[in-house]
Amino acid sequence: MGKKLLTIMLALVVVLAGCVKTKSDVSGEKDSGDTKGSGGSGKVTIELLGTSAGEDDMNIVRDQLIKNGFDVKLNIQPDYGSFKAQRDAGNFDIALSSWTTVTGNPDYAVRSLFKSDGDNSDINDSEVDALIEKASTETPDEYKETYKQLEQRIVGEKAYIAPLYISFKAQGVNKDVLNPDTVRLAKSRAIAWETIDFNDASKRDTDALITQQAIGSLTSLDPIKGNDGSINTLNTNMYVRLVNLTDDDQVVSDGSLSYNYAIGDGNSDYYFLLRDDINFAAVADGKAVDTGERVGADDVVFSLNRAKNKDAVPDHRTYSLHESIKDVEIVTDIAELQDAKQSGVEGSVLEALELGLETDITELVGEKTAADSNAGKYQVIKVTTNEPFPQVLNYLAHQSAGIVSKKQVGSINTYDVAAFDVNKDIPYGDQRTVTEGATYKNHLYASGPYILVQKNDYQADFAKNPAYRADSEFEPKISNVTVRFIEDSDSALSALRNGEIHLFNGVPETKYELVENDDKLVLQKNDSNAVTYLLFNAVDREVAKNENLRKAVLYSINQDEFRNFYHGNKKKAYSTVSPLVETGNELIADPAKVKEYIAE
């Protein structure tokens, strides 16, 4: 899930008249009983939002809250657009939410969600801010205690969230069509398509790999403008990054734009030796073509500078992931690499960057067209952070750090950001430009292994970048990929079993046996960084603003009941940090505390 921001809070307000309530209807402006009680019952009414896919979880939460003295309204919404209208109106007390740390580092698990200026945060707590910043500068041995304190503040002391469980990650593969050994299932990062291959290699150019995702309305194909389930996998496969994550969350150069990377002494300078064998792809006449433009250092500088600049684009959704970056520059003096020492080990940065190269570095060049690794001429990028921050490498592996074309994006984004008009201005990556019909005018430049050719309401079609790592192990095996939009997980599983799709990433825990018992399928399973929790509406609802009532909800939650329902295929959680750092914190349901907090 990447890893992907995944915060899903969907709601359909269930009312007797069958219509959607307005904000005044449910906020208490028409009936204060919605907040303080329910029709004279004396009980506190909680309005719980969730998606239809999460109805089982909602029912468990509802039963636990009712048992502890609450009245509960369930609000189930079938699509994101309707949810967003409800959420913007503030029509909820608590929402069924989830978060997957797709970068594999604990800072990502908290910064966006809980920091006062986080792009997904409604929390304003200076103590939380200070603990997040402190942990970000520490090594894993040091930050364990800091994250423990942070968790205790977020959950035990303030009850900003109520954790439910950690999920496993599972996908079903049609082993009659695909070679399962070529299909990766990483703990954090989105699935990589370039390694996947058919059992019959002769079908690589004639047949498409068919996979699926739930969301068909794409936030943006500009990697910095989205961080959700609609684009995480798509942008991960469309844009190359300086580094990647292994399936167990180790930062590596494999399959990235760099041959090697090195951390300078002091943990503030990060060096990357760039490859010279990747060109941008474009779409012409419905096919992927080589633009002839190399992906180089100027594109990296441009991409990371806009990634860290909140005002680079309207509705920038990932800037908080890259705010640790102070400078991005091209290094042209080889003496700097010779003089710079590596962090924590003997040797220079130059030695680290040359490790395993066929030709050593003899010259550093500023222009990407002058780079020639066979002749020892390379480009080097240095990223400098505001404070020592080794976790910056995990953020550079995230899809939002994907490298875009400086020339192409600059030629498209000619609008005034401050005066941006969504009805008139068409920004780079707007899904309208790839949607079949009158709006189609594909302007994408992809630096990764695939490029989106076109989409409609039912699917998106991708083609192999012909200039991505040609003749190497990372050249994409299958030429075409189709992503079907199937929102319902049961429908997706049915499509997999019927052979309509070859790969279903996200098999529900309650359906594992169906996959395992199907002769033509194989179930791949791994730990994940996905945490499901209840998020309080601390902005618009008095119930959620009241710390005692939040704690009453918190201590109503019995995580064992979720684990039993899912046949043991869930783990206990305390916060979004739980899958990444063993803090020892644990939530234990306590009805006595619930009564105490409600009384207060």
mmCIF file of C-alpha atoms in Angstrom, residues 1-138:
data_model
loop_
_atom_site.group_PDB
_atom_site.id
_atom_site.type_symbol
_atom_site.label_atom_id
_atom_site.label_comp_id
_atom_site.label_asym_id
_atom_site.label_seq_id
_atom_site.Cartn_x
_atom_site.Cartn_y
_atom_site.Cartn_z
ATOM 1 C CA MET A 1 0.000 0.000 0.000
ATOM 2 C CA GLY A 2 2.446 2.254 -0.334
ATOM 3 C CA LYS A 3 2.980 2.726 -0.422
ATOM 4 C CA LYS A 4 0.696 4.927 -1.026
ATOM 5 C CA LEU A 5 -0.998 7.876 1.239
ATOM 6 C CA LEU A 6 -4.010 5.863 1.865
ATOM 7 C CA THR A 7 -6.486 7.724 4.054
ATOM 8 C CA ILE A 8 -9.960 6.360 3.168
ATOM 9 C CA MET A 9 -12.853 8.021 4.972
ATOM 10 C CA LEU A 10 -16.016 7.431 2.965
ATOM 11 C CA ALA A 11 -19.590 8.044 4.085
ATOM 12 C CA LEU A 12 -23.207 7.757 2.976
ATOM 13 C CA VAL A 13 -25.434 9.300 5.594
ATOM 14 C CA VAL A 14 -28.205 6.861 6.415
ATOM 15 C CA VAL A 15 -31.447 8.755 7.043
ATOM 16 C CA LEU A 16 -35.045 7.689 7.137
ATOM 17 C CA ALA A 17 -36.004 10.036 4.326
ATOM 18 C CA GLY A 18 -33.311 8.559 2.116
ATOM 19 C CA CYS A 19 -31.549 11.886 1.474
ATOM 20 C CA VAL A 20 -28.122 13.184 2.475
ATOM 21 C CA LYS A 21 -28.078 15.407 5.515
ATOM 22 C CA THR A 22 -26.637 18.882 5.383
ATOM 23 C CA LYS A 23 -23.903 20.025 7.703
ATOM 24 C CA SER A 24 -26.434 21.803 9.899
ATOM 25 C CA ASP A 25 -28.564 18.653 10.111
ATOM 26 C CA VAL A 26 -25.812 16.535 11.590
ATOM 27 C CA SER A 27 -23.683 19.085 13.409
ATOM 28 C CA GLY A 28 -26.424 19.873 15.901
ATOM 29 C CA GLU A 29 -27.572 23.209 14.521
ATOM 30 C CA LYS A 30 -31.050 21.753 13.997
ATOM 31 C CA ASP A 31 -30.975 19.176 16.786
ATOM 32 C CA SER A 32 -28.366 19.387 19.497
ATOM 33 C CA GLY A 33 -29.208 15.808 20.409
ATOM 34 C CA ASP A 34 -26.985 14.673 17.515
ATOM 35 C CA THR A 35 -24.008 15.848 19.542
ATOM 36 C CA LYS A 36 -25.023 15.826 23.189
ATOM 37 C CA GLY A 37 -27.472 12.955 23.188
ATOM 38 C CA SER A 38 -30.107 11.177 21.138
ATOM 39 C CA GLY A 39 -33.754 12.051 21.491
ATOM 40 C CA GLY A 40 -33.556 12.318 25.258
ATOM 41 C CA SER A 41 -31.805 8.966 25.717
ATOM 42 C CA GLY A 42 -28.955 10.658 27.563
ATOM 43 C CA LYS A 43 -26.445 8.778 25.447
ATOM 44 C CA VAL A 44 -23.776 10.396 23.305
ATOM 45 C CA THR A 45 -24.412 9.878 19.606
ATOM 46 C CA ILE A 46 -21.399 9.081 17.424
ATOM 47 C CA GLU A 47 -21.597 9.366 13.646
ATOM 48 C CA LEU A 48 -19.222 6.842 12.053
ATOM 49 C CA LEU A 49 -18.169 7.187 8.417
ATOM 50 C CA GLY A 50 -16.770 4.371 6.344
ATOM 51 C CA THR A 51 -16.626 2.800 2.931
ATOM 52 C CA SER A 52 -18.798 -0.103 1.865
ATOM 53 C CA ALA A 53 -15.619 -2.183 1.682
ATOM 54 C CA GLY A 54 -15.117 -1.465 5.381
ATOM 55 C CA GLU A 55 -18.655 -2.292 6.478
ATOM 56 C CA ASP A 56 -17.517 -5.278 8.537
ATOM 57 C CA ASP A 57 -15.131 -3.084 10.502
ATOM 58 C CA MET A 58 -17.833 -0.465 10.955
ATOM 59 C CA ASN A 59 -20.204 -3.050 12.378
ATOM 60 C CA ILE A 60 -17.585 -4.228 14.880
ATOM 61 C CA VAL A 61 -16.833 -0.661 15.960
ATOM 62 C CA ARG A 62 -20.551 0.116 16.210
ATOM 63 C CA ASP A 63 -21.187 -2.900 18.439
ATOM 64 C CA GLN A 64 -18.252 -2.047 20.694
ATOM 65 C CA LEU A 65 -19.387 1.564 21.090
ATOM 66 C CA ILE A 66 -23.014 0.607 21.751
ATOM 67 C CA LYS A 67 -21.878 -1.899 24.371
ATOM 68 C CA ASN A 68 -20.021 0.942 26.081
ATOM 69 C CA GLY A 69 -22.971 3.316 26.206
ATOM 70 C CA PHE A 70 -22.908 5.239 22.902
ATOM 71 C CA ASP A 71 -25.557 5.602 20.252
ATOM 72 C CA VAL A 72 -24.042 5.095 16.777
ATOM 73 C CA LYS A 73 -25.024 6.216 13.289
ATOM 74 C CA LEU A 74 -23.357 4.326 10.425
ATOM 75 C CA ASN A 75 -22.631 6.340 7.282
ATOM 76 C CA ILE A 76 -21.589 4.336 4.230
ATOM 77 C CA GLN A 77 -20.561 6.022 0.979
ATOM 78 C CA PRO A 78 -19.857 4.141 -2.267
ATOM 79 C CA ASP A 79 -17.502 6.582 -4.007
ATOM 80 C CA TYR A 80 -14.796 9.066 -3.170
ATOM 81 C CA GLY A 81 -16.566 12.073 -4.689
ATOM 82 C CA SER A 82 -19.607 11.679 -2.451
ATOM 83 C CA PHE A 83 -17.369 11.079 0.545
ATOM 84 C CA LYS A 84 -15.384 14.211 -0.118
ATOM 85 C CA ALA A 85 -18.547 16.299 -0.228
ATOM 86 C CA GLN A 86 -19.531 14.843 3.151
ATOM 87 C CA ARG A 87 -16.078 15.264 4.623
ATOM 88 C CA ASP A 88 -15.781 18.865 3.435
ATOM 89 C CA ALA A 89 -19.148 19.540 5.058
ATOM 90 C CA GLY A 90 -17.837 18.075 8.319
ATOM 91 C CA ASN A 91 -20.542 15.430 8.487
ATOM 92 C CA PHE A 92 -18.821 12.929 10.776
ATOM 93 C CA ASP A 93 -17.521 12.388 14.300
ATOM 94 C CA ILE A 94 -15.192 9.488 13.555
ATOM 95 C CA ALA A 95 -14.129 7.995 10.243
ATOM 96 C CA LEU A 96 -12.761 4.586 9.355
ATOM 97 C CA SER A 97 -9.317 5.425 7.972
ATOM 98 C CA SER A 98 -6.141 3.695 6.913
ATOM 99 C CA TRP A 99 -2.538 4.601 6.251
ATOM 100 C CA THR A 100 0.221 2.635 4.569
ATOM 101 C CA THR A 101 3.807 3.777 5.073
ATOM 102 C CA VAL A 102 4.877 3.228 1.490
ATOM 103 C CA THR A 103 8.361 4.630 2.132
ATOM 104 C CA GLY A 104 9.231 2.114 4.849
ATOM 105 C CA ASN A 105 10.364 4.728 7.396
ATOM 106 C CA PRO A 106 8.588 5.873 10.572
ATOM 107 C CA ASP A 107 8.813 9.591 9.806
ATOM 108 C CA TYR A 108 6.446 9.077 6.880
ATOM 109 C CA ALA A 109 4.086 7.266 9.244
ATOM 110 C CA VAL A 110 3.578 10.412 11.328
ATOM 111 C CA ARG A 111 4.673 13.631 9.598
ATOM 112 C CA SER A 112 1.845 14.026 7.127
ATOM 113 C CA LEU A 113 -0.836 12.753 9.524
ATOM 114 C CA PHE A 114 -0.005 14.376 12.855
ATOM 115 C CA LYS A 115 2.299 17.356 12.390
ATOM 116 C CA SER A 116 0.580 20.732 12.636
ATOM 117 C CA ASP A 117 1.466 21.614 9.042
ATOM 118 C CA GLY A 118 1.074 18.088 7.696
ATOM 119 C CA ASP A 119 -0.856 17.912 4.456
ATOM 120 C CA ASN A 120 -3.252 15.325 5.961
ATOM 121 C CA SER A 121 -3.377 16.652 9.517
ATOM 122 C CA ASP A 122 -6.066 18.408 11.534
ATOM 123 C CA ILE A 123 -3.940 18.213 14.693
ATOM 124 C CA ASN A 124 -2.218 21.268 16.179
ATOM 125 C CA ASP A 125 -0.024 20.063 19.030
ATOM 126 C CA SER A 126 3.410 21.605 19.625
ATOM 127 C CA GLU A 127 4.555 18.625 21.692
ATOM 128 C CA VAL A 128 3.684 16.245 18.858
ATOM 129 C CA ASP A 129 5.546 18.525 16.421
ATOM 130 C CA ALA A 130 8.657 18.572 18.614
ATOM 131 C CA LEU A 131 8.742 14.782 19.009
ATOM 132 C CA ILE A 132 8.340 14.236 15.252
ATOM 133 C CA GLU A 133 11.236 16.601 14.523
ATOM 134 C CA LYS A 134 13.420 15.069 17.229
ATOM 135 C CA ALA A 135 12.902 11.534 15.956
ATOM 136 C CA SER A 136 13.645 12.577 12.380
ATOM 137 C CA THR A 137 17.242 13.482 13.271
ATOM 138 C CA GLU A 138 17.945 10.286 15.228
#
